[in-house]
PDB file of C-alpha atoms in Angstrom:
ATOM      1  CA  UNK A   1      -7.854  20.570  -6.124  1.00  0.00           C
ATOM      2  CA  UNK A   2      -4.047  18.953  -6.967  1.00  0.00           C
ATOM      3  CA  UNK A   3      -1.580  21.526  -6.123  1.00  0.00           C
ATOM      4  CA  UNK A   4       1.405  21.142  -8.498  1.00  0.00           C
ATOM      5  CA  UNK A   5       4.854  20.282  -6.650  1.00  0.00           C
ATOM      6  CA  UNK A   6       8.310  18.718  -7.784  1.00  0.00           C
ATOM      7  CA  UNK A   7       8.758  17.377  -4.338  1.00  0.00           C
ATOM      8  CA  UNK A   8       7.360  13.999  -3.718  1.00  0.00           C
ATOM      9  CA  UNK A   9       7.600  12.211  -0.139  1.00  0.00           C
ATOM     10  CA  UNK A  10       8.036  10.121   1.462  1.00  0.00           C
ATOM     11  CA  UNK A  11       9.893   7.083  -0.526  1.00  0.00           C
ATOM     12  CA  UNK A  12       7.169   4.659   0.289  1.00  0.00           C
ATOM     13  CA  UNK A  13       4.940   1.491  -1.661  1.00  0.00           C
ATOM     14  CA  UNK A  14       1.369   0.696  -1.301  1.00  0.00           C
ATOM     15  CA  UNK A  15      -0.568  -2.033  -1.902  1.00  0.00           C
ATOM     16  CA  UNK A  16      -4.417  -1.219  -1.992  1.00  0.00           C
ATOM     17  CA  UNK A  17      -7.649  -2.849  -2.416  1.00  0.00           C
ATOM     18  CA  UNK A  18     -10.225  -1.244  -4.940  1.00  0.00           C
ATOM     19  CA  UNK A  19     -13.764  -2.571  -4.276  1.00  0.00           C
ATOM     20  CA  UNK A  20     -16.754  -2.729  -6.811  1.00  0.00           C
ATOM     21  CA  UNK A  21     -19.556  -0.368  -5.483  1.00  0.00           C
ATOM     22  CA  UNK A  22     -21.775  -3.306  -4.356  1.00  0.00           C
ATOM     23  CA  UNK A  23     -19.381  -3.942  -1.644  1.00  0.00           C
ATOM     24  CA  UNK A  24     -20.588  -0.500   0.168  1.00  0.00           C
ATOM     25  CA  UNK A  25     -23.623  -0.188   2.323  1.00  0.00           C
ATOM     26  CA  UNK A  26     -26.232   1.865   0.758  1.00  0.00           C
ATOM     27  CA  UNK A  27     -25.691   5.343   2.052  1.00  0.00           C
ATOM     28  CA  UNK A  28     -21.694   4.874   1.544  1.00  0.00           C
ATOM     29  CA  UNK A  29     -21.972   3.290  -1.782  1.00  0.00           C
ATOM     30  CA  UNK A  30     -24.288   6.499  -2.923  1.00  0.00           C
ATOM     31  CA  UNK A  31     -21.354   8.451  -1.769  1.00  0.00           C
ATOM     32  CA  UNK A  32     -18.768   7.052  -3.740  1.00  0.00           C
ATOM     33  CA  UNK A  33     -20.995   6.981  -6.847  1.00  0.00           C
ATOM     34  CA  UNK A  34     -21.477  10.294  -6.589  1.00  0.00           C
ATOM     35  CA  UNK A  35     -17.612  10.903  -6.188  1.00  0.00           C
ATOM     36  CA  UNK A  36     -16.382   8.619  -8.781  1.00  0.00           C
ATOM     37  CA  UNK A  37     -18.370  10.978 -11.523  1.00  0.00           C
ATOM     38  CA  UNK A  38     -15.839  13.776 -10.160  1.00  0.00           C
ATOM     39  CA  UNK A  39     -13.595  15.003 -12.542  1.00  0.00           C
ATOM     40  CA  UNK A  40     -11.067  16.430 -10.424  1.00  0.00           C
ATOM     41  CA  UNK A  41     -10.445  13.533  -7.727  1.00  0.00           C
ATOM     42  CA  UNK A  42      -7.496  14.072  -5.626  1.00  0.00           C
ATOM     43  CA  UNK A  43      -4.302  12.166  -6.299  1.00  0.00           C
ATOM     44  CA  UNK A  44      -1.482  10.372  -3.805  1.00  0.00           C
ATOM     45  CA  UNK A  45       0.278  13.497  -3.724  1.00  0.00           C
ATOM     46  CA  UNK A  46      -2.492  15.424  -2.693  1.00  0.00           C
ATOM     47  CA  UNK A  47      -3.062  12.824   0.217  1.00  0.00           C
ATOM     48  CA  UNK A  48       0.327  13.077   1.436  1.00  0.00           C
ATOM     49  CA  UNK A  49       0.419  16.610   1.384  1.00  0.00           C
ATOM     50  CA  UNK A  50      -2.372  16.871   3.594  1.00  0.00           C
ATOM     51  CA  UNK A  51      -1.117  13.830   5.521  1.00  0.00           C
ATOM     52  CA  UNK A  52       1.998  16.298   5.907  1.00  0.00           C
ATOM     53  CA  UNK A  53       0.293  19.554   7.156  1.00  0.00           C
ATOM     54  CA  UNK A  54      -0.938  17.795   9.802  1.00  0.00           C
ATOM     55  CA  UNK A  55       2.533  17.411  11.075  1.00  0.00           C
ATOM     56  CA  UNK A  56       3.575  20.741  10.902  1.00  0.00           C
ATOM     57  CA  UNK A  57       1.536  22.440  13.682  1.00  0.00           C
ATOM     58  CA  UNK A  58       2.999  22.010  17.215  1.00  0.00           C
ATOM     59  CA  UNK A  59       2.252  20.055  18.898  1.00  0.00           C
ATOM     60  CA  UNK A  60       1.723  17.506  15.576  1.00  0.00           C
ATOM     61  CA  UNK A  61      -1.801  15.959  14.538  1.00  0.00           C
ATOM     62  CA  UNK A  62      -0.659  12.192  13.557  1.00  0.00           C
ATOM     63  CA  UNK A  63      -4.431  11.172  12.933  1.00  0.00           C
ATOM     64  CA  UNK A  64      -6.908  13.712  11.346  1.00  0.00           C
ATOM     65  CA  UNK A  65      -9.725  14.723  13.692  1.00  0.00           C
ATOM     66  CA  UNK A  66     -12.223  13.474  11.064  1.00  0.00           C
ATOM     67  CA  UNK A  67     -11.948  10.648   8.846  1.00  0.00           C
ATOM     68  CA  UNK A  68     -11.423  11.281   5.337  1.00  0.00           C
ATOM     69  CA  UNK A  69     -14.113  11.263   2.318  1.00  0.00           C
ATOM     70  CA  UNK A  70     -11.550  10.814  -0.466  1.00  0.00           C
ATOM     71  CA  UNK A  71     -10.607   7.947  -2.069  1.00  0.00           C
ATOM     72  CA  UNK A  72      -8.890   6.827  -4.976  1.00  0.00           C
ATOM     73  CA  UNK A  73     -10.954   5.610  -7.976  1.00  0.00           C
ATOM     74  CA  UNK A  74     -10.546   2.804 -10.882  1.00  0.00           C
ATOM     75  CA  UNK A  75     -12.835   1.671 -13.848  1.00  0.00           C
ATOM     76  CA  UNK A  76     -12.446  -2.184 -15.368  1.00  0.00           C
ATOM     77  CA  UNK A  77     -14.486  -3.081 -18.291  1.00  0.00           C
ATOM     78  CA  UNK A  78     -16.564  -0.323 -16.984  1.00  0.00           C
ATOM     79  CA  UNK A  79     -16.840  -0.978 -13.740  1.00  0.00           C
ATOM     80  CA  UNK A  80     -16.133   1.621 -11.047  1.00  0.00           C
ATOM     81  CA  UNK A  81     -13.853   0.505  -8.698  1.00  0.00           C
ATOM     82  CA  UNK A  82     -13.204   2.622  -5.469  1.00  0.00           C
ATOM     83  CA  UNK A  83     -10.306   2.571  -2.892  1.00  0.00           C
ATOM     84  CA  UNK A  84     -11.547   4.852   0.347  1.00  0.00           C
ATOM     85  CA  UNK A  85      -8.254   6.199   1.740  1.00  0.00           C
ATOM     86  CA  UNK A  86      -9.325   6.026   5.313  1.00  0.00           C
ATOM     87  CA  UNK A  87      -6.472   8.117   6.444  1.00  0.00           C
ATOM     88  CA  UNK A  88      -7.744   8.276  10.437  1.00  0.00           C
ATOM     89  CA  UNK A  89      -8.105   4.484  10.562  1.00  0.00           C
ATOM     90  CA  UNK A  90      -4.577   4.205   9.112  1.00  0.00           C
ATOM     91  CA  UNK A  91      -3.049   6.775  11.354  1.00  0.00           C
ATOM     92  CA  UNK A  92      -4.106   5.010  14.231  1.00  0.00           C
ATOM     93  CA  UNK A  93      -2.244   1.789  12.900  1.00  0.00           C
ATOM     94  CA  UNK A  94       0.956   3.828  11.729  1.00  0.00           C
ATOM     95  CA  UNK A  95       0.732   5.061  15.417  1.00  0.00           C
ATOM     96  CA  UNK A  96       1.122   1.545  16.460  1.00  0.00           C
ATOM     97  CA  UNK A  97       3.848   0.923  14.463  1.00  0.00           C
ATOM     98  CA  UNK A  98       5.621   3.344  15.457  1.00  0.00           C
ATOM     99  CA  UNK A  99       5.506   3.448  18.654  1.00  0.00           C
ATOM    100  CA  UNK A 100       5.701  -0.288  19.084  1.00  0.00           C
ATOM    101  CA  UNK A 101       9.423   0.402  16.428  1.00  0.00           C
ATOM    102  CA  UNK A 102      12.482   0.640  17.287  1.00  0.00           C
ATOM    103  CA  UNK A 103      13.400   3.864  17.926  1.00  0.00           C
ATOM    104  CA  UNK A 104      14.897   5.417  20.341  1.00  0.00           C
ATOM    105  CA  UNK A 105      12.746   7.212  23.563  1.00  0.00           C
ATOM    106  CA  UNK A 106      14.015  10.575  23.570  1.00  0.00           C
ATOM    107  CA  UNK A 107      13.293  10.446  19.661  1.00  0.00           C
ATOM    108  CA  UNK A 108      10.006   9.094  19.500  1.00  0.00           C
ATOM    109  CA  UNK A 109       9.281  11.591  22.355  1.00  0.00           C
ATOM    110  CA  UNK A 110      10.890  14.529  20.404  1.00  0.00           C
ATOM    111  CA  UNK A 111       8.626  13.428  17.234  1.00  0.00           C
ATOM    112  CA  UNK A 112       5.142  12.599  19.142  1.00  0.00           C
ATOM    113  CA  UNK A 113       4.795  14.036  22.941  1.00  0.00           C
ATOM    114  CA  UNK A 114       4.028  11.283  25.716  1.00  0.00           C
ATOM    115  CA  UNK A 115       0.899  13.384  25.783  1.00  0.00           C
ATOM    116  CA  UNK A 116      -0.216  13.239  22.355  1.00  0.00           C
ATOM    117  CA  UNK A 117       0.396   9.467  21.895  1.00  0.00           C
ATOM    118  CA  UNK A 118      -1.964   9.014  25.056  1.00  0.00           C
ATOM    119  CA  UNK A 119      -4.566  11.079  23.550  1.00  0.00           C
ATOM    120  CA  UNK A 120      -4.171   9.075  19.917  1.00  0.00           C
ATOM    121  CA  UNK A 121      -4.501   5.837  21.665  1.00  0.00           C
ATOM    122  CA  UNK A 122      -7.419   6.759  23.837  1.00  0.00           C
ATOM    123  CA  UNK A 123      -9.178   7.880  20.928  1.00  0.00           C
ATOM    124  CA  UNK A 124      -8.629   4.866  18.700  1.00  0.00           C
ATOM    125  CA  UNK A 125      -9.601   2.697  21.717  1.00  0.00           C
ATOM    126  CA  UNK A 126     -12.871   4.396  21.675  1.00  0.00           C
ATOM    127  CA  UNK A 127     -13.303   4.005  17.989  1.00  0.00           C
ATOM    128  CA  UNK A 128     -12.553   0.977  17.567  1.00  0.00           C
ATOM    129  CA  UNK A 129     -15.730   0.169  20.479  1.00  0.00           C
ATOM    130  CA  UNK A 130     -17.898   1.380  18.128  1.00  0.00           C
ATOM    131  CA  UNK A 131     -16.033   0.108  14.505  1.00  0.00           C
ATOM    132  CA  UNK A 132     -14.553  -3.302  15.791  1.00  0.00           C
ATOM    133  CA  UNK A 133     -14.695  -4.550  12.247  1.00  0.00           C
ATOM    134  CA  UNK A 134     -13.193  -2.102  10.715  1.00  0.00           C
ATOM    135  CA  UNK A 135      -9.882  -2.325   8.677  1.00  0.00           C
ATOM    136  CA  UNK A 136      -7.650  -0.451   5.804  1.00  0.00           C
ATOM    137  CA  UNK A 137      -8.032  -0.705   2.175  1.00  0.00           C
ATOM    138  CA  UNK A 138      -4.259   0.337   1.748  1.00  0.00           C
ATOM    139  CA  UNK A 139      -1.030  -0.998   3.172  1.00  0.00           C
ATOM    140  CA  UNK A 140       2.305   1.076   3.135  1.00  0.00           C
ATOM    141  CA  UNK A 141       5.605   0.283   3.270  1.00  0.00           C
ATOM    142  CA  UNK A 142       8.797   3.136   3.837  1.00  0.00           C
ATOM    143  CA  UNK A 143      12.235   2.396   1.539  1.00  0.00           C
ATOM    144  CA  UNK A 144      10.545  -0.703   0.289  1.00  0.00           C
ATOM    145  CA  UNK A 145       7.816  -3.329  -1.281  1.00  0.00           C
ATOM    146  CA  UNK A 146       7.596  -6.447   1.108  1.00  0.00           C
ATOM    147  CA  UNK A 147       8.355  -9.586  -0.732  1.00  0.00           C
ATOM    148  CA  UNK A 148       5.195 -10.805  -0.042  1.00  0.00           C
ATOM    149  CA  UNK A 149       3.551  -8.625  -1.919  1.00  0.00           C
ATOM    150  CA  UNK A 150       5.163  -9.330  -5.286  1.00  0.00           C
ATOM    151  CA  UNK A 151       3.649 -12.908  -4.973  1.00  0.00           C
ATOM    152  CA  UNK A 152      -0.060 -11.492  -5.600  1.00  0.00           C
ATOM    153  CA  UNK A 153       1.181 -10.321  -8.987  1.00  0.00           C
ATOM    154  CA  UNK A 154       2.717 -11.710 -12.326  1.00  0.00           C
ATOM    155  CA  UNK A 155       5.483  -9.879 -14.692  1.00  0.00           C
ATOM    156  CA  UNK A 156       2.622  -9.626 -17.243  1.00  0.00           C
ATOM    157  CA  UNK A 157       0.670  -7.518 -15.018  1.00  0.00           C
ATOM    158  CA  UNK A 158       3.444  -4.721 -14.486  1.00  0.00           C
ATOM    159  CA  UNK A 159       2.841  -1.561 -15.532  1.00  0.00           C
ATOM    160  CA  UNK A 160       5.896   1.116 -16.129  1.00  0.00           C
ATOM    161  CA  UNK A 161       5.815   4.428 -17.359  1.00  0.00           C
ATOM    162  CA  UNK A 162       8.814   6.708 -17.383  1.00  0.00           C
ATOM    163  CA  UNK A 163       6.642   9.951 -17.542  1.00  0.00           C
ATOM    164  CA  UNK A 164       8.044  12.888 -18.102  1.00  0.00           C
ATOM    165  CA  UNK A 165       6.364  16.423 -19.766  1.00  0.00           C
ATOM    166  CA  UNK A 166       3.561  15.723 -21.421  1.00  0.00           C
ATOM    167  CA  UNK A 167       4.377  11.789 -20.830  1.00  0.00           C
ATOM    168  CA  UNK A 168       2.015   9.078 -19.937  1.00  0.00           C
ATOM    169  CA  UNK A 169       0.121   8.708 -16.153  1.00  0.00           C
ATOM    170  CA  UNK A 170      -2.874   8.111 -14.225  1.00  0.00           C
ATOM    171  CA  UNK A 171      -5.517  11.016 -14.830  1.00  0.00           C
ATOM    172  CA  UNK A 172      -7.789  12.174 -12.494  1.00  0.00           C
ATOM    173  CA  UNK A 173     -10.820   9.542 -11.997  1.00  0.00           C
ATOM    174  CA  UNK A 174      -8.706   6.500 -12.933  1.00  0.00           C
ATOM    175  CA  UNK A 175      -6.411   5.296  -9.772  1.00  0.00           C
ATOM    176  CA  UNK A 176      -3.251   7.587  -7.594  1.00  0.00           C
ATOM    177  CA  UNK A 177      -1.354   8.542  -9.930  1.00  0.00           C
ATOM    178  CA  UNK A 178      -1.043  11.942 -11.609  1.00  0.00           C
ATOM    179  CA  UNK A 179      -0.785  13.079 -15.437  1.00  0.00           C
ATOM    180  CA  UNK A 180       3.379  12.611 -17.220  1.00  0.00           C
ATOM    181  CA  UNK A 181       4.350  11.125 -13.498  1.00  0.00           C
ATOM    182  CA  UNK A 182       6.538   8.407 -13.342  1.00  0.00           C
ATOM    183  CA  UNK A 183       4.400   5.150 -12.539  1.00  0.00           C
ATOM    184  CA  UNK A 184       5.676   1.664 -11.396  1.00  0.00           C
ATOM    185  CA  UNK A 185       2.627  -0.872 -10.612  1.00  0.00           C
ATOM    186  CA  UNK A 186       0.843  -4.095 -11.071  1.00  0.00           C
ATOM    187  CA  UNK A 187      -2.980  -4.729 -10.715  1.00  0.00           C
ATOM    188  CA  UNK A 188      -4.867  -8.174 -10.575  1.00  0.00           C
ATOM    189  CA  UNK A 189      -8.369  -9.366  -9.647  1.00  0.00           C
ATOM    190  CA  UNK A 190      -8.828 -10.446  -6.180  1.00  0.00           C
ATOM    191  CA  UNK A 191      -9.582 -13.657  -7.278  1.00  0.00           C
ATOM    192  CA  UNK A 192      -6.180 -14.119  -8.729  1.00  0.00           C
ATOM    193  CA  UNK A 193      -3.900 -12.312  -5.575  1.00  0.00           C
ATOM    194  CA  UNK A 194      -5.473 -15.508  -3.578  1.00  0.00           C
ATOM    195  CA  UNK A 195      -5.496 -18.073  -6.081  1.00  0.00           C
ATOM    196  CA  UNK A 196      -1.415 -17.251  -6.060  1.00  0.00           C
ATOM    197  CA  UNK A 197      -0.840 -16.289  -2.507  1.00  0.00           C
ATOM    198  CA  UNK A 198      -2.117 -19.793  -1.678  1.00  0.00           C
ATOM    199  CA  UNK A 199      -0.257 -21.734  -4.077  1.00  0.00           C
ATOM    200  CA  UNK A 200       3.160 -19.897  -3.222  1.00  0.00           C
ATOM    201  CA  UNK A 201       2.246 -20.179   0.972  1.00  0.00           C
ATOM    202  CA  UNK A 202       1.966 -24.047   0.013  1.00  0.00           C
ATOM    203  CA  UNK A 203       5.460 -24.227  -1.688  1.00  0.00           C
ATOM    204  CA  UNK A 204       6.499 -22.196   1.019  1.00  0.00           C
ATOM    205  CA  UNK A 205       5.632 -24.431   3.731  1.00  0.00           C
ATOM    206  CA  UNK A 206       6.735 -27.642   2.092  1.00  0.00           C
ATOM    207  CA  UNK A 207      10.354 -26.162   1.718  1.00  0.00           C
ATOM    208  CA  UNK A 208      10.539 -24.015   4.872  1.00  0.00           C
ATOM    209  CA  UNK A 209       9.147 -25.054   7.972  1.00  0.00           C
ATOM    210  CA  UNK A 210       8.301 -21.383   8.973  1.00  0.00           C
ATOM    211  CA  UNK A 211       9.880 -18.127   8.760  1.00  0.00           C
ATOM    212  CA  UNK A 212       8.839 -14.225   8.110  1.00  0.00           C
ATOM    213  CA  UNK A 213       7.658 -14.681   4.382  1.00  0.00           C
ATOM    214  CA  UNK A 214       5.538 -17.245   5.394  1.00  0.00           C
ATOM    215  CA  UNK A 215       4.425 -14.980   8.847  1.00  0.00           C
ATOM    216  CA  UNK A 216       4.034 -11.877   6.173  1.00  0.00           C
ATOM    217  CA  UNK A 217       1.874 -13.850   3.445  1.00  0.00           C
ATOM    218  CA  UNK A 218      -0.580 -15.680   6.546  1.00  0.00           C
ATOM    219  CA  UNK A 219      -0.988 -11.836   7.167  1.00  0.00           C
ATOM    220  CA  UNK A 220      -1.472  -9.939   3.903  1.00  0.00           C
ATOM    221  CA  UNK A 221      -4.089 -13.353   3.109  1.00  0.00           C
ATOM    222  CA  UNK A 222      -6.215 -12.791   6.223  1.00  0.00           C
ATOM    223  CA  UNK A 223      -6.876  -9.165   5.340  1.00  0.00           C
ATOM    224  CA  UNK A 224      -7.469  -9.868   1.597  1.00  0.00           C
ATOM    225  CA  UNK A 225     -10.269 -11.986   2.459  1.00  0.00           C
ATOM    226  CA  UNK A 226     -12.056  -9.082   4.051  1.00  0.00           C
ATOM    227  CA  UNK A 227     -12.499  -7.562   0.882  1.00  0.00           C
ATOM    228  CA  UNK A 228     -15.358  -8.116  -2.109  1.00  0.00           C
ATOM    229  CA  UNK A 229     -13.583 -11.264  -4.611  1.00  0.00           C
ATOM    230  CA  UNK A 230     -14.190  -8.842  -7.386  1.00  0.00           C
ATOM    231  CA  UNK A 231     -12.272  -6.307  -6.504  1.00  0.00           C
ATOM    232  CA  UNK A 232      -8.474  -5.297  -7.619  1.00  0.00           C
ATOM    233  CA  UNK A 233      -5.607  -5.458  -5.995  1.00  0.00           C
ATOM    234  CA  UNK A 234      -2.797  -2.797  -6.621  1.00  0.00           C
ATOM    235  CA  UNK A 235       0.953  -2.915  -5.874  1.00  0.00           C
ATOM    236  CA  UNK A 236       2.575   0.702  -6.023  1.00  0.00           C
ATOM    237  CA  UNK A 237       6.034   1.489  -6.121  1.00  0.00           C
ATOM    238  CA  UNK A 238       4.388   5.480  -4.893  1.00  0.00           C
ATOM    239  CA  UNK A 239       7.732   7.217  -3.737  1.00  0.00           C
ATOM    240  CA  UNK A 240      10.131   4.895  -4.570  1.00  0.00           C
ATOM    241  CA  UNK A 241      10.195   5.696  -7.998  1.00  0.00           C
ATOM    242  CA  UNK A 242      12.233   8.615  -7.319  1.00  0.00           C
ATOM    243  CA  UNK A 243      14.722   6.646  -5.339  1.00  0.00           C
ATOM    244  CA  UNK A 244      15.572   4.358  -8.240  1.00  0.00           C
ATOM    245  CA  UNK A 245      17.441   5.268 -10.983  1.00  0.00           C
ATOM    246  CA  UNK A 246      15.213   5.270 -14.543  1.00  0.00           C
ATOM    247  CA  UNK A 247      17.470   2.191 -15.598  1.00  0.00           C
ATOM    248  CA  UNK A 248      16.617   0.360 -12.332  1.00  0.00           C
ATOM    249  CA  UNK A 249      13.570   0.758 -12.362  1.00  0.00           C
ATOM    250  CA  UNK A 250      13.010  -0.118 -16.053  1.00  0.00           C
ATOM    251  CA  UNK A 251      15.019  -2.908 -15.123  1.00  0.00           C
ATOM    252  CA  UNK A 252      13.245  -4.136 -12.047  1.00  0.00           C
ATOM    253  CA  UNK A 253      11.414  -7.627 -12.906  1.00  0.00           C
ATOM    254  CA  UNK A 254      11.154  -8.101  -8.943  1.00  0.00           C
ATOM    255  CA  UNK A 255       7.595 -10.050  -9.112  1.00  0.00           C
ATOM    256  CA  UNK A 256       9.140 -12.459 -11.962  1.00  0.00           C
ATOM    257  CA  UNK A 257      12.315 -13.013  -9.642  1.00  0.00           C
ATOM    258  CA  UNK A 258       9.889 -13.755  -6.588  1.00  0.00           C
ATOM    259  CA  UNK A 259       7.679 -16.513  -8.821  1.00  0.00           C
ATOM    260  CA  UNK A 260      10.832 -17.711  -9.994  1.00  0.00           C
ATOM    261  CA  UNK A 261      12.019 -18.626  -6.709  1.00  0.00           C
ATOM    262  CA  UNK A 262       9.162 -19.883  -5.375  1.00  0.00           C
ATOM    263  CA  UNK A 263       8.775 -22.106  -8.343  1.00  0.00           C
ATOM    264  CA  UNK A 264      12.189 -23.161  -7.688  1.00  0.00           C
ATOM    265  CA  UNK A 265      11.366 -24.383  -4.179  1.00  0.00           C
ATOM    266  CA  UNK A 266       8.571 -26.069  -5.113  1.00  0.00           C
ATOM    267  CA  UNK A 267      10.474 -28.053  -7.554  1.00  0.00           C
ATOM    268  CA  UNK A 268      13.075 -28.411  -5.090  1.00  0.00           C
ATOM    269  CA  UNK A 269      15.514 -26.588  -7.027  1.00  0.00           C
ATOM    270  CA  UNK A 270      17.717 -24.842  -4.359  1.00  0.00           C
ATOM    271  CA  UNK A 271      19.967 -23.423  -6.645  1.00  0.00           C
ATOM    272  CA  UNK A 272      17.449 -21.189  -8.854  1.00  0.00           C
ATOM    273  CA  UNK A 273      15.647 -19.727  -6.191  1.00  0.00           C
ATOM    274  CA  UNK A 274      19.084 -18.821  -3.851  1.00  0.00           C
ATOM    275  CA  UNK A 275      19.904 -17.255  -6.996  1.00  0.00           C
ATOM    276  CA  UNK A 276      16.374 -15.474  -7.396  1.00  0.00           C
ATOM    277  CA  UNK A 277      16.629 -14.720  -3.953  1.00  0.00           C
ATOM    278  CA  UNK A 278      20.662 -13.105  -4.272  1.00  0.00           C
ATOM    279  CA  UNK A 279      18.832 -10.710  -7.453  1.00  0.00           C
ATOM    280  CA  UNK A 280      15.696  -9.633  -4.918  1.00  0.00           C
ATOM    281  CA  UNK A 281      18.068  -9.121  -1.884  1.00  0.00           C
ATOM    282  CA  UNK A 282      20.529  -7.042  -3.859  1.00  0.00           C
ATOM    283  CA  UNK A 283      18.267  -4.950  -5.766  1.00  0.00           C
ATOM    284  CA  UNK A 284      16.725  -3.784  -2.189  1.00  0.00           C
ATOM    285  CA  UNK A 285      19.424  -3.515  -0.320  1.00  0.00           C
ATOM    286  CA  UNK A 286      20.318  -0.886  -2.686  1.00  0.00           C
ATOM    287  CA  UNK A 287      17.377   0.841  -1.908  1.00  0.00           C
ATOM    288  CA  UNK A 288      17.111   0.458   1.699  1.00  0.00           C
ATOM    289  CA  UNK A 289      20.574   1.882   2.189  1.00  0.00           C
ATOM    290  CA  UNK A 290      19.890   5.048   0.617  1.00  0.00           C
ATOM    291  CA  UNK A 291      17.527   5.726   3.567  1.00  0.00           C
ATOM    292  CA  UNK A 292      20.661   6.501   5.891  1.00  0.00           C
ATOM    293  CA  UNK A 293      22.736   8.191   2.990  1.00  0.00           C
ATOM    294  CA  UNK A 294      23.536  11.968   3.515  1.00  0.00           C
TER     295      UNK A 294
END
């Protein structure tokens, strides 16, 4: 059950995968038939709160014990379309990351004990002997979207609602979000994320030779193609909604800028997409910064 709370953490994006039934194995894909008919399926806020008690007990839990049964659920022309959250299975790759990051020792070591990171990574090495294929259907991102991601999506396909009392949002049963919450997202078929991502990684590499948005889109393309081609693909702005102003984020047209400028390099139009580039870089610098503001 969705525990009401005005305090939404942390500021971070997703991009999931939502996946037709017929993509599951029998005994799973009974499973998630038999949850999608729920009426009270949890929300992103209910996975990040209990993503959040985890971290509370000393010494922390950073991956659940067991992996979880939720997931978050969509329906397209009435077809149910089912995003597993696999929290464990992320954990262990947020592990990675962080570890493998930038901070300092005695602060990584403050956050996560020596002894519970060896634990972690002794137990994902011993999952991953029995689940070699395995992999997420969601992606995060803290204090920002990835460029890369935009390029999956068109302007058409964003979504905004302001919320508010009463106001317009995701109910239960029908993807993350929750009922008057603000909402910020695109959604396109799978077919569609590659048919673009391969387009723009072709303009890319005839103006650039190569370079992290390239590195980033060779990535997010490999993992799309582990996925069923007709399922949906989902950019979320999740947390960051709250660190935007409502006229920013009304305002934001950052998919548009990113097809802009790769249309402009493809046409060999410099100009344009340094300009497209100046809005992009601007807009989330903005955001970024307020991660180190008091």
């Amino acid at each position: 059950m969705s525990v009401a709370s005005s305090v939404l953490v942390p500021y971070a994006s997703y991009l999931r995968v939502y996946e037709p039934l017929a993509a599951f194995p029998a005994a799973e894909r009974e499973h998630w038939a038999r949850y999608a008919r729920r009426t009270d399926t949890p929300g992103a806020q209910d996975e990040l709160r209990r993503s959040l008690a985890d971290l509370l007990p000393v010494p922390p839990v950073p991956v659940p014990v067991h992996e979880s049964g939720d997931a978050f659920v969509a329906s397209v022309d009435g077809v149910v379309l089912v995003c597993p959250w696999r929290t464990r299975l992320r954990g262990w790759l947020a592990m990675e990351e962080l570890v493998g990051g930038t901070l300092p020792a005695p602060v990584l070591d403050a956050m996560l004990p020596p002894v519970v990171r060896e634990q972690v990574a002794a137990d994902h090495e011993r999952w991953l002997e029995r689940n070699p294929d395995a992999r997420p259907w969601i992606r995060s991102a803290v204090w920002r979207v990835p460029l890369s991601w935009f390029v999956l999506f068109s302007d058409e396909e964003r979504e905004y609602e302001p919320g508010g009392p009463g106001g317009p949002g995701d109910g239960p049963g029908d993807g993350p979000g929750g009922p008057g919450g603000v909402v910020l997202r695109y959604r396109t078929p799978m077919a569609q994320a590659r048919r673009r991502l391969a387009r723009s990684l072709k303009a890319l590499r005839g103006a650039i030779a190569e370079g992290p948005m390239i590195e980033s889109l060779v990535g997010v393309g490999r993992w799309l193609e582990e996925f069923h081609p007709r399922a949906l693909v989902e950019l979320d702005y999740g947390g960051l909604v709250h660190a935007l102003a409502p006229e920013a984020l009304a305002a934001d047209r950052s998919a548009a800028d990113v097809a802009e400028g790769i249309a402009a390099l493809r046409d060999g139009d410099g100009e344009v997409a340094q300009a497209a580039y100046g809005r992009l870089a601007e807009r989330w610098r903005a955001v970024r910064d307020l991660q180190f503001a008091n």
